XYZ file of C-alpha atoms in Angstrom:
340
model
C 26.994 9.492 -10.945
C 25.694 10.073 -7.396
C 22.232 10.831 -8.806
C 22.137 7.542 -10.708
C 23.260 5.674 -7.596
C 20.595 7.372 -5.463
C 17.897 6.571 -8.043
C 19.002 2.921 -8.145
C 18.973 2.749 -4.336
C 15.465 4.228 -4.240
C 14.198 1.659 -6.758
C 15.730 -1.176 -4.709
C 14.199 0.218 -1.533
C 10.736 0.393 -3.147
C 11.145 -3.123 -4.524
C 12.121 -4.372 -1.056
C 9.090 -2.609 0.463
C 6.723 -4.264 -2.027
C 8.272 -7.664 -1.238
C 7.819 -7.072 2.487
C 4.178 -6.024 2.021
C 3.588 -9.132 -0.088
C 5.083 -11.402 2.580
C 3.520 -10.055 5.774
C 0.115 -11.385 6.772
C -1.232 -8.113 8.171
C -3.459 -6.043 5.925
C -1.498 -2.812 5.479
C -3.414 0.140 3.973
C -2.539 3.675 2.831
C -5.317 6.284 2.422
C -4.751 9.467 0.394
C -7.542 11.698 1.736
C -7.058 14.281 -1.008
C -7.558 11.878 -3.932
C -9.694 9.289 -2.102
C -7.320 6.510 -3.249
C -6.621 3.624 -0.866
C -3.730 1.228 -1.501
C -3.972 -2.143 0.267
C -1.286 -4.797 0.665
C -1.725 -8.303 -0.799
C -1.949 -9.547 2.784
C -5.160 -7.540 3.290
C -6.848 -9.342 0.387
C -5.513 -12.756 1.427
C -6.679 -12.246 5.013
C -10.272 -11.712 3.807
C -9.884 -14.294 0.997
C -10.439 -11.892 -1.904
C -8.385 -11.973 -5.075
C -5.555 -9.443 -4.797
C -6.578 -6.013 -6.152
C -10.076 -7.318 -6.978
C -11.892 -4.540 -5.059
C -12.124 -0.811 -5.722
C -9.260 1.131 -4.178
C -11.310 3.639 -2.200
C -12.788 4.122 1.285
C -16.174 2.767 0.210
C -14.652 -0.709 -0.155
C -13.569 -0.513 3.506
C -16.986 0.702 4.693
C -18.768 -2.042 2.751
C -16.837 -4.881 4.476
C -17.542 -3.642 8.019
C -20.163 -5.703 9.876
C -23.443 -3.706 10.026
C -23.573 -4.094 13.826
C -20.058 -2.601 14.128
C -20.401 0.130 11.468
C -21.604 3.072 13.594
C -19.078 2.339 16.348
C -16.205 2.240 13.832
C -17.292 5.441 12.075
C -17.599 7.307 15.394
C -14.092 6.211 16.408
C -12.661 7.089 12.961
C -14.220 10.556 12.912
C -13.196 11.216 16.507
C -9.572 10.470 15.579
C -9.355 12.440 12.307
C -10.973 15.449 14.010
C -8.418 15.373 16.829
C -10.856 14.379 19.572
C -8.830 11.246 20.432
C -5.063 10.682 20.241
C -5.096 7.072 19.057
C -6.857 5.120 16.326
C -7.178 1.475 17.351
C -10.402 -0.530 17.227
C -11.598 -4.122 16.913
C -14.464 -5.068 14.606
C -15.632 -7.657 12.082
C -14.908 -7.556 8.321
C -16.792 -9.471 5.628
C -14.808 -12.180 3.824
C -15.362 -13.177 0.208
C -17.627 -16.095 1.271
C -19.926 -13.786 3.274
C -18.671 -14.817 6.729
C -17.001 -12.328 9.071
C -13.478 -12.147 10.500
C -12.493 -10.284 13.671
C -9.651 -7.817 13.034
C -7.860 -5.093 14.947
C -7.506 -1.886 12.950
C -4.752 0.520 14.024
C -3.554 3.568 12.119
C -1.867 6.956 12.274
C -2.205 10.223 10.356
C 1.137 10.918 8.660
C 0.366 14.003 6.562
C -1.799 17.083 7.053
C -2.969 19.830 4.702
C -1.991 23.439 5.354
C -5.521 23.984 6.659
C -5.084 21.244 9.263
C -7.181 18.548 7.551
C -6.097 14.940 7.055
C -4.042 14.450 3.894
C -2.724 10.906 4.384
C -3.283 8.097 6.866
C -1.671 4.659 7.033
C -2.628 1.641 9.076
C -2.920 -2.126 9.339
C -5.630 -4.733 9.870
C -4.489 -7.632 12.080
C -6.321 -10.955 12.212
C -7.480 -11.501 15.833
C -10.283 -13.935 15.011
C -8.687 -16.936 16.708
C -8.011 -14.949 19.873
C -11.588 -13.658 19.923
C -12.956 -17.167 19.386
C -10.840 -18.587 22.212
C -11.873 -15.753 24.536
C -15.553 -16.396 23.854
C -15.067 -20.133 24.361
C -13.234 -19.611 27.654
C -15.956 -17.255 28.823
C -18.617 -19.878 28.159
C -16.530 -22.567 29.891
C -15.995 -20.385 32.952
C -19.710 -19.797 33.206
C -20.289 -23.565 33.160
C -17.543 -24.237 35.710
C -19.135 -21.822 38.142
C -22.137 -24.096 38.335
C -19.842 -26.995 39.341
C -22.455 -29.372 38.040
C -21.961 -31.646 35.025
C -25.654 -32.357 34.631
C -26.384 -28.664 34.589
C -23.778 -28.267 31.858
C -25.578 -30.878 29.784
C -28.891 -29.143 30.425
C -27.385 -25.790 29.437
C -26.104 -27.292 26.189
C -29.536 -28.701 25.423
C -31.246 -25.411 26.230
C -28.627 -23.555 24.178
C -29.431 -25.654 21.138
C -33.131 -25.033 21.642
C -32.489 -21.325 22.077
C -30.340 -21.220 18.949
C -33.137 -22.815 16.959
C -35.653 -20.344 18.360
C -33.265 -17.476 17.598
C -32.813 -18.771 14.053
C -36.558 -18.799 13.479
C -36.901 -15.397 15.112
C -34.127 -14.005 12.903
C -35.897 -15.314 9.799
C -39.144 -13.687 10.932
C -37.329 -10.436 11.695
C -35.662 -10.431 8.267
C -39.014 -10.955 6.579
C -40.599 -8.238 8.684
C -37.706 -5.868 7.896
C -38.100 -6.569 4.189
C -41.818 -5.894 4.366
C -41.079 -2.659 6.220
C -38.347 -1.580 3.771
C -39.708 -2.482 0.331
C -42.617 -1.342 -1.772
C -44.715 -4.497 -2.198
C -45.787 -3.709 -5.780
C -42.521 -2.631 -7.432
C -39.984 -4.468 -5.214
C -38.002 -1.236 -4.869
C -37.218 0.428 -1.539
C -40.074 2.341 0.039
C -39.831 5.959 1.166
C -38.973 5.082 4.767
C -35.983 2.948 3.774
C -34.882 5.433 1.127
C -34.693 8.257 3.675
C -32.580 6.066 5.951
C -30.156 5.254 3.097
C -30.107 8.884 1.965
C -29.065 10.054 5.444
C -26.172 7.572 5.449
C -25.031 8.522 1.920
C -25.235 12.237 2.708
C -23.025 11.784 5.788
C -20.590 9.748 3.697
C -20.447 12.428 0.990
C -19.785 15.083 3.629
C -17.225 12.959 5.479
C -15.062 12.224 2.433
C -15.939 15.343 0.385
C -17.420 13.145 -2.373
C -20.171 14.061 -4.860
C -23.657 12.568 -4.552
C -26.532 13.111 -6.979
C -30.281 12.543 -6.752
C -32.802 11.943 -9.552
C -36.545 12.386 -8.975
C -38.836 11.188 -11.771
C -42.567 11.174 -12.341
C -44.636 9.177 -14.844
C -46.293 11.641 -17.219
C -50.127 11.773 -17.240
C -50.384 8.723 -14.997
C -53.814 9.624 -13.604
C -55.413 9.857 -17.041
C -53.609 6.631 -17.979
C -55.189 4.902 -14.966
C -58.612 6.310 -15.798
C -58.379 5.097 -19.391
C -56.859 1.617 -18.963
C -57.668 0.738 -15.347
C -55.606 0.396 -12.170
C -54.304 -3.100 -12.973
C -52.630 -1.750 -16.090
C -51.446 1.202 -14.033
C -49.773 -1.231 -11.633
C -48.064 -2.915 -14.586
C -46.745 0.478 -15.671
C -45.232 1.091 -12.233
C -43.557 -2.341 -12.252
C -42.359 -1.750 -15.821
C -40.682 1.538 -14.854
C -39.167 -0.029 -11.718
C -37.566 -2.835 -13.756
C -36.035 -0.370 -16.213
C -34.613 1.691 -13.337
C -33.147 -1.353 -11.574
C -31.459 -2.523 -14.799
C -29.817 0.862 -15.380
C -28.142 1.531 -12.038
C -25.044 0.234 -10.269
C -25.066 -2.000 -7.190
C -23.990 1.016 -5.123
C -26.937 3.126 -6.361
C -30.395 3.182 -4.760
C -33.858 3.280 -6.323
C -37.093 3.717 -4.381
C -40.745 4.420 -4.989
C -41.120 7.932 -3.611
C -44.910 7.834 -3.674
C -47.714 7.331 -6.196
C -46.139 7.506 -9.658
C -42.838 9.034 -8.489
C -39.493 7.240 -8.139
C -36.246 8.578 -6.673
C -32.627 7.471 -7.114
C -29.332 8.129 -5.299
C -26.029 8.029 -7.187
C -23.094 8.065 -4.701
C -19.782 9.472 -5.947
C -21.443 10.790 -9.146
C -21.401 14.533 -10.019
C -24.577 16.221 -11.235
C -23.399 16.410 -14.877
C -22.959 12.627 -15.058
C -26.263 12.078 -13.234
C -28.021 14.268 -15.806
C -26.580 12.129 -18.620
C -27.750 9.022 -16.766
C -31.237 10.499 -16.383
C -31.412 11.291 -20.093
C -30.366 7.742 -20.970
C -33.062 6.311 -18.670
C -35.648 8.743 -20.068
C -34.970 7.541 -23.630
C -35.009 3.914 -22.500
C -38.456 4.345 -20.948
C -39.839 6.280 -23.935
C -38.512 3.680 -26.380
C -39.689 0.620 -24.415
C -43.472 0.382 -24.708
C -45.549 -1.732 -22.369
C -47.735 -4.566 -23.689
C -50.137 -3.640 -26.484
C -47.677 -0.912 -27.532
C -48.698 1.374 -24.684
C -46.076 4.126 -24.642
C -44.969 5.727 -21.395
C -42.837 8.800 -20.739
C -41.361 10.305 -17.589
C -40.122 13.721 -16.479
C -36.883 14.001 -14.522
C -35.461 16.426 -11.949
C -31.730 16.139 -11.172
C -29.641 17.756 -8.446
C -26.622 16.984 -6.276
C -25.551 17.417 -2.668
C -23.883 20.719 -1.822
C -21.716 21.370 1.206
C -24.195 23.745 2.825
C -27.223 21.445 2.249
C -29.374 19.771 4.799
C -31.468 16.796 3.668
C -34.568 18.875 2.920
C -32.605 21.201 0.616
C -31.637 18.350 -1.715
C -35.229 17.070 -1.976
C -36.659 20.559 -2.498
C -34.193 21.258 -5.316
C -34.925 17.908 -6.996
C -38.665 18.582 -6.748
C -38.261 22.042 -8.299
C -36.234 20.575 -11.156
C -38.977 17.994 -11.746
C -41.602 20.768 -11.768
C -39.558 22.598 -14.432
C -39.536 19.412 -16.525
C -43.334 19.160 -16.236
C -43.689 22.818 -17.226
C -41.431 22.211 -20.257
C -43.968 19.849 -21.898
C -42.873 16.786 -19.867
C -40.677 13.883 -21.054
C -37.422 15.789 -20.441
C -34.619 16.225 -17.911
C -34.050 19.393 -15.885
C -31.092 20.102 -13.594
C -30.892 22.412 -10.578
């Protein structure tokens, strides 16, 4: 009888907790570091104007809403706390809302469970909306700066110059964005270039290490591309490269990355994907390419090398292993997938 009563009391307590989490406006979150699962309260979704439970329940969802200018600062603070270098986790930063704008929040949390080895097992926290306070602070700061001049005409002049500066900054930002795109993308295939790929790879490798998640890499090479160019000309060769790039882009997730590695080689990153699944993905892409001829029924094949990040790896080790796997595929009569 006591057991039934205790069970009933527990159910009521859990029901009450869910009601409280649904009512409060703060974005409460609960991270299970062992499984990677993150549970977020309805208030978290409402605060950022997403449909409740519409986003993946993992740490990547959190990382993807952090403002790019705040990301490194947040990650440094987070890692400092979970490694015991600081006693408190509390930080202010901007989170992306569903409409693409950003909201200032204060993120505070505490580790509540540890593994026997001393690693984080569970951490809970809350995101609090501080956007209005931040906005008022910035407004007061601007007003104080104007008051110090004690000159109304100067205030008007400052406003005029501010508008002019904002317009110049807007144009400059557009030029910078275009320049960044030109510096990050391969002009022919509209995939990332090698420089941008290496930057993304470094970030994904740190993320895989931080959360003990898998990450796989696929390196592929168009078979006999030089003789193809010699026979049909470089314009047709360019069409082949664009053709392969389109197939790759259509067969990856938004979280994956594809880049032109150089010449007739492409490389892909698959975050949170083990090597076995990546090998299946590579085989599916290989068949897709082989069974999708270019204009005039020109058939193209590719060889694939697949590997995944290992705990002891540095960045060069992953690339070397992928390159060796690709070499094995070339040695095995091409148009196949090899895993290392």
